[in-house]
């Protein structure tokens, strides 16, 4: 597991995902918007894929489970927010299953 800390509001971390690894997101402090895209072609994904958006808040005690096969875009909606991230893979397996795309690859309207 690891922790993402964002001191400035609206810090964007996008787009990163895994074919096989699952991630579990829990907000420790603040509020995060998490965008999810199901990927079919990892080498050249369509820019027209559906984007699902969820908001996680620390006072709601939520955990979002993202199975393998998705990329995520994560943005804090409040200053000084913290997100705890758990994985079902070893660090070595995660590194070998890591896919990253430019933050502007999918137009999210922001």
GROMACS .gro file of N, CA, C and O in nm:
model
  440
    1UNK      N    1   0.084  -0.118   0.000
    1UNK     CA    2   0.000   0.000   0.000
    1UNK      C    3   0.088   0.123   0.000
    1UNK      O    4   0.206   0.118   0.031
    2UNK      N    5   0.026   0.235  -0.037
    2UNK     CA    6   0.095   0.363  -0.035
    2UNK      C    7  -0.008   0.473  -0.016
    2UNK      O    8  -0.128   0.449  -0.024
    3UNK      N    9   0.040   0.594   0.010
    3UNK     CA   10  -0.047   0.707   0.036
    3UNK      C   11  -0.018   0.817  -0.064
    3UNK      O   12   0.098   0.847  -0.094
    4UNK      N   13  -0.124   0.878  -0.117
    4UNK     CA   14  -0.112   0.994  -0.205
    4UNK      C   15  -0.154   1.116  -0.125
    4UNK      O   16  -0.265   1.121  -0.073
    5UNK      N   17  -0.064   1.213  -0.113
    5UNK     CA   18  -0.093   1.338  -0.041
    5UNK      C   19  -0.092   1.454  -0.139
    5UNK      O   20   0.004   1.470  -0.216
    6UNK      N   21  -0.196   1.534  -0.137
    6UNK     CA   22  -0.208   1.649  -0.227
    6UNK      C   23  -0.231   1.775  -0.144
    6UNK      O   24  -0.339   1.793  -0.086
    7UNK      N   25  -0.131   1.861  -0.138
    7UNK     CA   26  -0.147   1.983  -0.059
    7UNK      C   27  -0.227   2.089  -0.134
    7UNK      O   28  -0.307   2.160  -0.074
    8UNK      N   29  -0.208   2.098  -0.266
    8UNK     CA   30  -0.280   2.197  -0.346
    8UNK      C   31  -0.409   2.136  -0.401
    8UNK      O   32  -0.410   2.022  -0.447
    9UNK      N   33  -0.516   2.211  -0.398
    9UNK     CA   34  -0.646   2.167  -0.450
    9UNK      C   35  -0.637   2.140  -0.600
    9UNK      O   36  -0.565   2.209  -0.672
   10UNK      N   37  -0.709   2.036  -0.645
   10UNK     CA   38  -0.722   1.999  -0.787
   10UNK      C   39  -0.593   1.947  -0.849
   10UNK      O   40  -0.570   1.964  -0.969
   11UNK      N   41  -0.510   1.881  -0.771
   11UNK     CA   42  -0.392   1.815  -0.825
   11UNK      C   43  -0.438   1.691  -0.902
   11UNK      O   44  -0.510   1.607  -0.847
   12UNK      N   45  -0.400   1.679  -1.027
   12UNK     CA   46  -0.445   1.569  -1.113
   12UNK      C   47  -0.335   1.465  -1.130
   12UNK      O   48  -0.221   1.499  -1.162
   13UNK      N   49  -0.373   1.339  -1.110
   13UNK     CA   50  -0.286   1.224  -1.137
   13UNK      C   51  -0.359   1.137  -1.238
   13UNK      O   52  -0.453   1.066  -1.202
   14UNK      N   53  -0.319   1.146  -1.363
   14UNK     CA   54  -0.388   1.071  -1.468
   14UNK      C   55  -0.289   1.043  -1.581
   14UNK      O   56  -0.196   1.120  -1.602
   15UNK      N   57  -0.311   0.949  -1.653
   15UNK     CA   58  -0.393   0.829  -1.647
   15UNK      C   59  -0.300   0.712  -1.624
   15UNK      O   60  -0.201   0.698  -1.694
   16UNK      N   61  -0.331   0.629  -1.528
   16UNK     CA   62  -0.248   0.514  -1.494
   16UNK      C   63  -0.338   0.395  -1.466
   16UNK      O   64  -0.444   0.409  -1.406
   17UNK      N   65  -0.294   0.276  -1.512
   17UNK     CA   66  -0.375   0.159  -1.487
   17UNK      C   67  -0.298   0.030  -1.502
   17UNK      O   68  -0.177   0.030  -1.531
   18UNK      N   69  -0.371  -0.081  -1.484
   18UNK     CA   70  -0.312  -0.213  -1.486
   18UNK      C   71  -0.407  -0.312  -1.553
   18UNK      O   72  -0.528  -0.306  -1.531
   19UNK      N   73  -0.350  -0.403  -1.631
   19UNK     CA   74  -0.431  -0.508  -1.693
   19UNK      C   75  -0.481  -0.607  -1.589
   19UNK      O   76  -0.594  -0.653  -1.595
   20UNK      N   77  -0.396  -0.643  -1.493
   20UNK     CA   78  -0.426  -0.751  -1.399
   20UNK      C   79  -0.439  -0.706  -1.254
   20UNK      O   80  -0.515  -0.765  -1.179
   21UNK      N   81  -0.365  -0.608  -1.215
   21UNK     CA   82  -0.363  -0.566  -1.075
   21UNK      C   83  -0.490  -0.489  -1.037
   21UNK      O   84  -0.537  -0.404  -1.111
   22UNK      N   85  -0.543  -0.519  -0.919
   22UNK     CA   86  -0.656  -0.445  -0.864
   22UNK      C   87  -0.605  -0.343  -0.763
   22UNK      O   88  -0.504  -0.366  -0.696
   23UNK      N   89  -0.676  -0.232  -0.752
   23UNK     CA   90  -0.642  -0.127  -0.654
   23UNK      C   91  -0.764  -0.100  -0.567
   23UNK      O   92  -0.878  -0.115  -0.610
   24UNK      N   93  -0.736  -0.055  -0.444
   24UNK     CA   94  -0.840  -0.024  -0.347
   24UNK      C   95  -0.810   0.116  -0.294
   24UNK      O   96  -0.701   0.139  -0.241
   25UNK      N   97  -0.903   0.208  -0.309
   25UNK     CA   98  -0.882   0.349  -0.273
   25UNK      C   99  -0.971   0.386  -0.154
   25UNK      O  100  -1.093   0.366  -0.158
   26UNK      N  101  -0.910   0.444  -0.049
   26UNK     CA  102  -0.982   0.492   0.067
   26UNK      C  103  -0.931   0.632   0.101
   26UNK      O  104  -0.810   0.653   0.115
   27UNK      N  105  -1.022   0.726   0.116
   27UNK     CA  106  -0.984   0.863   0.150
   27UNK      C  107  -0.959   0.872   0.300
   27UNK      O  108  -1.044   0.836   0.381
   28UNK      N  109  -0.841   0.919   0.336
   28UNK     CA  110  -0.805   0.940   0.476
   28UNK      C  111  -0.847   1.079   0.520
   28UNK      O  112  -0.898   1.099   0.629
   29UNK      N  113  -0.827   1.176   0.428
   29UNK     CA  114  -0.859   1.315   0.460
   29UNK      C  115  -0.901   1.385   0.332
   29UNK      O  116  -0.837   1.371   0.229
   30UNK      N  117  -1.011   1.459   0.339
   30UNK     CA  118  -1.054   1.540   0.226
   30UNK      C  119  -1.150   1.469   0.133
   30UNK      O  120  -1.234   1.390   0.176
   31UNK      N  121  -1.134   1.497   0.005
   31UNK     CA  122  -1.228   1.450  -0.095
   31UNK      C  123  -1.155   1.432  -0.229
   31UNK      O  124  -1.074   1.517  -0.267
   32UNK      N  125  -1.184   1.322  -0.298
   32UNK     CA  126  -1.121   1.293  -0.426
   32UNK      C  127  -1.226   1.256  -0.531
   32UNK      O  128  -1.322   1.186  -0.500
   33UNK      N  129  -1.201   1.302  -0.652
   33UNK     CA  130  -1.279   1.257  -0.768
   33UNK      C  131  -1.192   1.155  -0.840
   33UNK      O  132  -1.075   1.182  -0.869
   34UNK      N  133  -1.251   1.039  -0.865
   34UNK     CA  134  -1.178   0.933  -0.934
   34UNK      C  135  -1.252   0.897  -1.061
   34UNK      O  136  -1.370   0.863  -1.057
   35UNK      N  137  -1.182   0.909  -1.172
   35UNK     CA  138  -1.238   0.873  -1.302
   35UNK      C  139  -1.183   0.737  -1.343
   35UNK      O  140  -1.065   0.710  -1.323
   36UNK      N  141  -1.270   0.654  -1.399
   36UNK     CA  142  -1.235   0.518  -1.437
   36UNK      C  143  -1.266   0.496  -1.585
   36UNK      O  144  -1.373   0.535  -1.632
   37UNK      N  145  -1.174   0.431  -1.653
   37UNK     CA  146  -1.195   0.395  -1.793
   37UNK      C  147  -1.155   0.249  -1.812
   37UNK      O  148  -1.043   0.210  -1.779
   38UNK      N  149  -1.249   0.169  -1.863
   38UNK     CA  150  -1.222   0.029  -1.895
   38UNK      C  151  -1.146   0.024  -2.026
   38UNK      O  152  -1.192   0.077  -2.128
   39UNK      N  153  -1.028  -0.038  -2.027
   39UNK     CA  154  -0.941  -0.043  -2.144
   39UNK      C  155  -0.954  -0.179  -2.212
   39UNK      O  156  -0.949  -0.282  -2.145
   40UNK      N  157  -0.966  -0.177  -2.342
   40UNK     CA  158  -0.970  -0.301  -2.420
   40UNK      C  159  -0.839  -0.319  -2.495
   40UNK      O  160  -0.776  -0.423  -2.489
   41UNK      N  161  -0.795  -0.215  -2.564
   41UNK     CA  162  -0.670  -0.217  -2.640
   41UNK      C  163  -0.567  -0.131  -2.565
   41UNK      O  164  -0.571  -0.009  -2.574
   42UNK      N  165  -0.477  -0.194  -2.493
   42UNK     CA  166  -0.381  -0.122  -2.410
   42UNK      C  167  -0.274  -0.052  -2.491
   42UNK      O  168  -0.214   0.045  -2.444
   43UNK      N  169  -0.245  -0.100  -2.610
   43UNK     CA  170  -0.141  -0.038  -2.692
   43UNK      C  171  -0.190   0.091  -2.758
   43UNK      O  172  -0.113   0.185  -2.775
   44UNK      N  173  -0.317   0.095  -2.796
   44UNK     CA  174  -0.373   0.214  -2.860
   44UNK      C  175  -0.522   0.227  -2.823
   44UNK      O  176  -0.610   0.206  -2.905
   45UNK      N  177  -0.550   0.265  -2.698
   45UNK     CA  178  -0.689   0.275  -2.654
   45UNK      C  179  -0.763   0.388  -2.725
   45UNK      O  180  -0.705   0.491  -2.757
   46UNK      N  181  -0.890   0.366  -2.748
   46UNK     CA  182  -0.974   0.467  -2.811
   46UNK      C  183  -0.988   0.588  -2.720
   46UNK      O  184  -1.000   0.576  -2.599
   47UNK      N  185  -0.988   0.706  -2.780
   47UNK     CA  186  -1.009   0.829  -2.703
   47UNK      C  187  -1.157   0.848  -2.672
   47UNK      O  188  -1.194   0.939  -2.598
   48UNK      N  189  -1.243   0.764  -2.727
   48UNK     CA  190  -1.388   0.776  -2.709
   48UNK      C  191  -1.444   0.680  -2.604
   48UNK      O  192  -1.566   0.661  -2.598
   49UNK      N  193  -1.360   0.619  -2.524
   49UNK     CA  194  -1.408   0.525  -2.423
   49UNK      C  195  -1.490   0.598  -2.315
   49UNK      O  196  -1.465   0.715  -2.285
   50UNK      N  197  -1.586   0.526  -2.258
   50UNK     CA  198  -1.671   0.581  -2.153
   50UNK      C  199  -1.590   0.609  -2.027
   50UNK      O  200  -1.508   0.526  -1.985
   51UNK      N  201  -1.614   0.724  -1.967
   51UNK     CA  202  -1.547   0.764  -1.842
   51UNK      C  203  -1.651   0.765  -1.730
   51UNK      O  204  -1.751   0.837  -1.738
   52UNK      N  205  -1.629   0.682  -1.629
   52UNK     CA  206  -1.714   0.683  -1.510
   52UNK      C  207  -1.647   0.767  -1.404
   52UNK      O  208  -1.525   0.760  -1.386
   53UNK      N  209  -1.725   0.847  -1.333
   53UNK     CA  210  -1.671   0.937  -1.232
   53UNK      C  211  -1.737   0.911  -1.097
   53UNK      O  212  -1.859   0.902  -1.089
   54UNK      N  213  -1.654   0.897  -0.995
   54UNK     CA  214  -1.703   0.879  -0.858
   54UNK      C  215  -1.633   0.979  -0.768
   54UNK      O  216  -1.518   1.017  -0.793
   55UNK      N  217  -1.700   1.019  -0.663
   55UNK     CA  218  -1.641   1.109  -0.563
   55UNK      C  219  -1.636   1.033  -0.431
   55UNK      O  220  -1.737   0.979  -0.386
   56UNK      N  221  -1.517   1.031  -0.371
   56UNK     CA  222  -1.497   0.968  -0.240
   56UNK      C  223  -1.466   1.076  -0.138
   56UNK      O  224  -1.383   1.164  -0.163
   57UNK      N  225  -1.532   1.067  -0.022
   57UNK     CA  226  -1.513   1.166   0.084
   57UNK      C  227  -1.472   1.096   0.214
   57UNK      O  228  -1.520   0.986   0.242
   58UNK      N  229  -1.387   1.163   0.290
   58UNK     CA  230  -1.338   1.102   0.413
   58UNK      C  231  -1.449   1.074   0.515
   58UNK      O  232  -1.444   0.976   0.587
   59UNK      N  233  -1.552   1.155   0.519
   59UNK     CA  234  -1.658   1.137   0.619
   59UNK      C  235  -1.758   1.027   0.583
   59UNK      O  236  -1.846   0.996   0.662
   60UNK      N  237  -1.743   0.968   0.465
   60UNK     CA  238  -1.836   0.862   0.423
   60UNK      C  239  -1.775   0.722   0.438
   60UNK      O  240  -1.842   0.623   0.414
   61UNK      N  241  -1.647   0.714   0.475
   61UNK     CA  242  -1.581   0.585   0.501
   61UNK      C  243  -1.600   0.487   0.385
   61UNK      O  244  -1.646   0.375   0.405
   62UNK      N  245  -1.565   0.531   0.265
   62UNK     CA  246  -1.583   0.451   0.144
   62UNK      C  247  -1.451   0.391   0.099
   62UNK      O  248  -1.346   0.452   0.116
   63UNK      N  249  -1.459   0.274   0.038
   63UNK     CA  250  -1.345   0.216  -0.030
   63UNK      C  251  -1.389   0.180  -0.171
   63UNK      O  252  -1.489   0.111  -0.189
   64UNK      N  253  -1.317   0.229  -0.268
   64UNK     CA  254  -1.345   0.200  -0.408
   64UNK      C  255  -1.253   0.088  -0.453
   64UNK      O  256  -1.131   0.098  -0.439
   65UNK      N  257  -1.310  -0.019  -0.507
   65UNK     CA  258  -1.233  -0.131  -0.561
   65UNK      C  259  -1.230  -0.116  -0.713
   65UNK      O  260  -1.335  -0.109  -0.778
   66UNK      N  261  -1.109  -0.108  -0.768
   66UNK     CA  262  -1.090  -0.097  -0.912
   66UNK      C  263  -1.019  -0.223  -0.959
   66UNK      O  264  -0.900  -0.241  -0.932
   67UNK      N  265  -1.090  -0.311  -1.029
   67UNK     CA  266  -1.026  -0.435  -1.075
   67UNK      C  267  -0.927  -0.407  -1.188
   67UNK      O  268  -0.928  -0.298  -1.248
   68UNK      N  269  -0.844  -0.504  -1.217
   68UNK     CA  270  -0.755  -0.492  -1.332
   68UNK      C  271  -0.838  -0.464  -1.457
   68UNK      O  272  -0.955  -0.500  -1.465
   69UNK      N  273  -0.774  -0.399  -1.553
   69UNK     CA  274  -0.844  -0.368  -1.678
   69UNK      C  275  -0.885  -0.223  -1.690
   69UNK      O  276  -0.944  -0.183  -1.790
   70UNK      N  277  -0.854  -0.143  -1.588
   70UNK     CA  278  -0.895  -0.002  -1.586
   70UNK      C  279  -0.774   0.091  -1.572
   70UNK      O  280  -0.674   0.053  -1.513
   71UNK      N  281  -0.792   0.214  -1.621
   71UNK     CA  282  -0.701   0.324  -1.587
   71UNK      C  283  -0.780   0.419  -1.499
   71UNK      O  284  -0.904   0.426  -1.507
   72UNK      N  285  -0.708   0.493  -1.416
   72UNK     CA  286  -0.772   0.590  -1.328
   72UNK      C  287  -0.713   0.729  -1.348
   72UNK      O  288  -0.596   0.745  -1.383
   73UNK      N  289  -0.798   0.827  -1.325
   73UNK     CA  290  -0.759   0.966  -1.316
   73UNK      C  291  -0.804   1.014  -1.179
   73UNK      O  292  -0.922   1.004  -1.146
   74UNK      N  293  -0.713   1.061  -1.099
   74UNK     CA  294  -0.744   1.095  -0.959
   74UNK      C  295  -0.715   1.243  -0.938
   74UNK      O  296  -0.608   1.293  -0.973
   75UNK      N  297  -0.814   1.313  -0.878
   75UNK     CA  298  -0.797   1.456  -0.850
   75UNK      C  299  -0.857   1.487  -0.714
   75UNK      O  300  -0.972   1.450  -0.686
   76UNK      N  301  -0.779   1.555  -0.630
   76UNK     CA  302  -0.832   1.596  -0.500
   76UNK      C  303  -0.918   1.720  -0.518
   76UNK      O  304  -0.885   1.810  -0.595
   77UNK      N  305  -1.030   1.724  -0.449
   77UNK     CA  306  -1.124   1.836  -0.459
   77UNK      C  307  -1.110   1.934  -0.343
   77UNK      O  308  -1.177   2.037  -0.340
   78UNK      N  309  -1.023   1.901  -0.247
   78UNK     CA  310  -0.994   1.987  -0.134
   78UNK      C  311  -0.843   1.992  -0.112
   78UNK      O  312  -0.773   1.895  -0.142
   79UNK      N  313  -0.796   2.101  -0.059
   79UNK     CA  314  -0.653   2.113  -0.024
   79UNK      C  315  -0.620   2.014   0.087
   79UNK      O  316  -0.707   1.977   0.166
   80UNK      N  317  -0.495   1.974   0.093
   80UNK     CA  318  -0.444   1.886   0.199
   80UNK      C  319  -0.524   1.756   0.211
   80UNK      O  320  -0.558   1.714   0.321
   81UNK      N  321  -0.551   1.693   0.099
   81UNK     CA  322  -0.624   1.567   0.097
   81UNK      C  323  -0.526   1.450   0.091
   81UNK      O  324  -0.416   1.462   0.036
   82UNK      N  325  -0.568   1.335   0.148
   82UNK     CA  326  -0.485   1.215   0.149
   82UNK      C  327  -0.568   1.095   0.108
   82UNK      O  328  -0.680   1.077   0.155
   83UNK      N  329  -0.508   1.012   0.022
   83UNK     CA  330  -0.574   0.892  -0.029
   83UNK      C  331  -0.485   0.772  -0.002
   83UNK      O  332  -0.366   0.773  -0.034
   84UNK      N  333  -0.542   0.669   0.059
   84UNK     CA  334  -0.469   0.545   0.086
   84UNK      C  335  -0.501   0.448  -0.027
   84UNK      O  336  -0.617   0.428  -0.062
   85UNK      N  337  -0.395   0.387  -0.084
   85UNK     CA  338  -0.412   0.297  -0.198
   85UNK      C  339  -0.354   0.161  -0.163
   85UNK      O  340  -0.237   0.150  -0.124
   86UNK      N  341  -0.436   0.057  -0.175
   86UNK     CA  342  -0.393  -0.080  -0.153
   86UNK      C  343  -0.391  -0.152  -0.287
   86UNK      O  344  -0.465  -0.118  -0.378
   87UNK      N  345  -0.308  -0.256  -0.297
   87UNK     CA  346  -0.294  -0.333  -0.419
   87UNK      C  347  -0.298  -0.482  -0.386
   87UNK      O  348  -0.265  -0.522  -0.275
   88UNK      N  349  -0.336  -0.562  -0.485
   88UNK     CA  350  -0.332  -0.708  -0.467
   88UNK      C  351  -0.212  -0.769  -0.538
   88UNK      O  352  -0.207  -0.889  -0.558
   89UNK      N  353  -0.114  -0.685  -0.574
   89UNK     CA  354   0.005  -0.733  -0.646
   89UNK      C  355   0.131  -0.695  -0.570
   89UNK      O  356   0.132  -0.600  -0.492
   90UNK      N  357   0.237  -0.769  -0.596
   90UNK     CA  358   0.368  -0.730  -0.542
   90UNK      C  359   0.417  -0.608  -0.618
   90UNK      O  360   0.367  -0.577  -0.727
   91UNK      N  361   0.516  -0.539  -0.564
   91UNK     CA  362   0.572  -0.423  -0.631
   91UNK      C  363   0.629  -0.463  -0.767
   91UNK      O  364   0.609  -0.393  -0.867
   92UNK      N  365   0.699  -0.575  -0.773
   92UNK     CA  366   0.757  -0.621  -0.900
   92UNK      C  367   0.648  -0.650  -1.003
   92UNK      O  368   0.660  -0.608  -1.119
   93UNK      N  369   0.543  -0.719  -0.963
   93UNK     CA  370   0.433  -0.748  -1.055
   93UNK      C  371   0.364  -0.619  -1.101
   93UNK      O  372   0.326  -0.606  -1.217
   94UNK      N  373   0.348  -0.525  -1.010
   94UNK     CA  374   0.283  -0.398  -1.042
   94UNK      C  375   0.362  -0.320  -1.147
   94UNK      O  376   0.306  -0.267  -1.242
   95UNK      N  377   0.494  -0.314  -1.129
   95UNK     CA  378   0.580  -0.241  -1.223
   95UNK      C  379   0.571  -0.303  -1.363
   95UNK      O  380   0.570  -0.232  -1.464
   96UNK      N  381   0.559  -0.435  -1.370
   96UNK     CA  382   0.551  -0.504  -1.499
   96UNK      C  383   0.412  -0.499  -1.560
   96UNK      O  384   0.391  -0.547  -1.671
   97UNK      N  385   0.315  -0.444  -1.489
   97UNK     CA  386   0.177  -0.434  -1.536
   97UNK      C  387   0.130  -0.289  -1.532
   97UNK      O  388   0.013  -0.260  -1.511
   98UNK      N  389   0.221  -0.195  -1.550
   98UNK     CA  390   0.193  -0.053  -1.534
   98UNK      C  391   0.177   0.013  -1.672
   98UNK      O  392   0.266   0.004  -1.756
   99UNK      N  393   0.063   0.077  -1.692
   99UNK     CA  394   0.036   0.149  -1.817
   99UNK      C  395   0.002   0.293  -1.783
   99UNK      O  396  -0.082   0.318  -1.697
  100UNK      N  397   0.068   0.387  -1.852
  100UNK     CA  398   0.046   0.529  -1.827
  100UNK      C  399   0.021   0.599  -1.960
  100UNK      O  400   0.083   0.568  -2.061
  101UNK      N  401  -0.071   0.696  -1.953
  101UNK     CA  402  -0.107   0.775  -2.071
  101UNK      C  403  -0.102   0.922  -2.032
  101UNK      O  404  -0.120   0.958  -1.915
  102UNK      N  405  -0.083   1.007  -2.129
  102UNK     CA  406  -0.079   1.151  -2.108
  102UNK      C  407  -0.207   1.197  -2.037
  102UNK      O  408  -0.316   1.145  -2.064
  103UNK      N  409  -0.195   1.295  -1.951
  103UNK     CA  410  -0.311   1.344  -1.875
  103UNK      C  411  -0.420   1.403  -1.964
  103UNK      O  412  -0.535   1.414  -1.922
  104UNK      N  413  -0.386   1.439  -2.085
  104UNK     CA  414  -0.483   1.494  -2.180
  104UNK      C  415  -0.534   1.392  -2.281
  104UNK      O  416  -0.603   1.428  -2.375
  105UNK      N  417  -0.497   1.264  -2.265
  105UNK     CA  418  -0.535   1.161  -2.363
  105UNK      C  419  -0.686   1.150  -2.377
  105UNK      O  420  -0.738   1.140  -2.488
  106UNK      N  421  -0.756   1.151  -2.264
  106UNK     CA  422  -0.903   1.151  -2.266
  106UNK      C  423  -0.951   1.287  -2.223
  106UNK      O  424  -0.913   1.337  -2.117
  107UNK      N  425  -1.037   1.349  -2.303
  107UNK     CA  426  -1.091   1.480  -2.270
  107UNK      C  427  -1.200   1.463  -2.165
  107UNK      O  428  -1.305   1.407  -2.192
  108UNK      N  429  -1.174   1.514  -2.046
  108UNK     CA  430  -1.269   1.498  -1.936
  108UNK      C  431  -1.352   1.622  -1.911
  108UNK      O  432  -1.429   1.628  -1.816
  109UNK      N  433  -1.334   1.724  -1.994
  109UNK     CA  434  -1.413   1.845  -1.979
  109UNK      C  435  -1.361   1.940  -1.873
  109UNK      O  436  -1.425   2.037  -1.838
  110UNK      N  437  -1.242   1.914  -1.818
  110UNK     CA  438  -1.184   2.003  -1.716
  110UNK      C  439  -1.061   2.069  -1.769
  110UNK      O  440  -0.992   2.022  -1.851
   0.00000   0.00000   0.00000
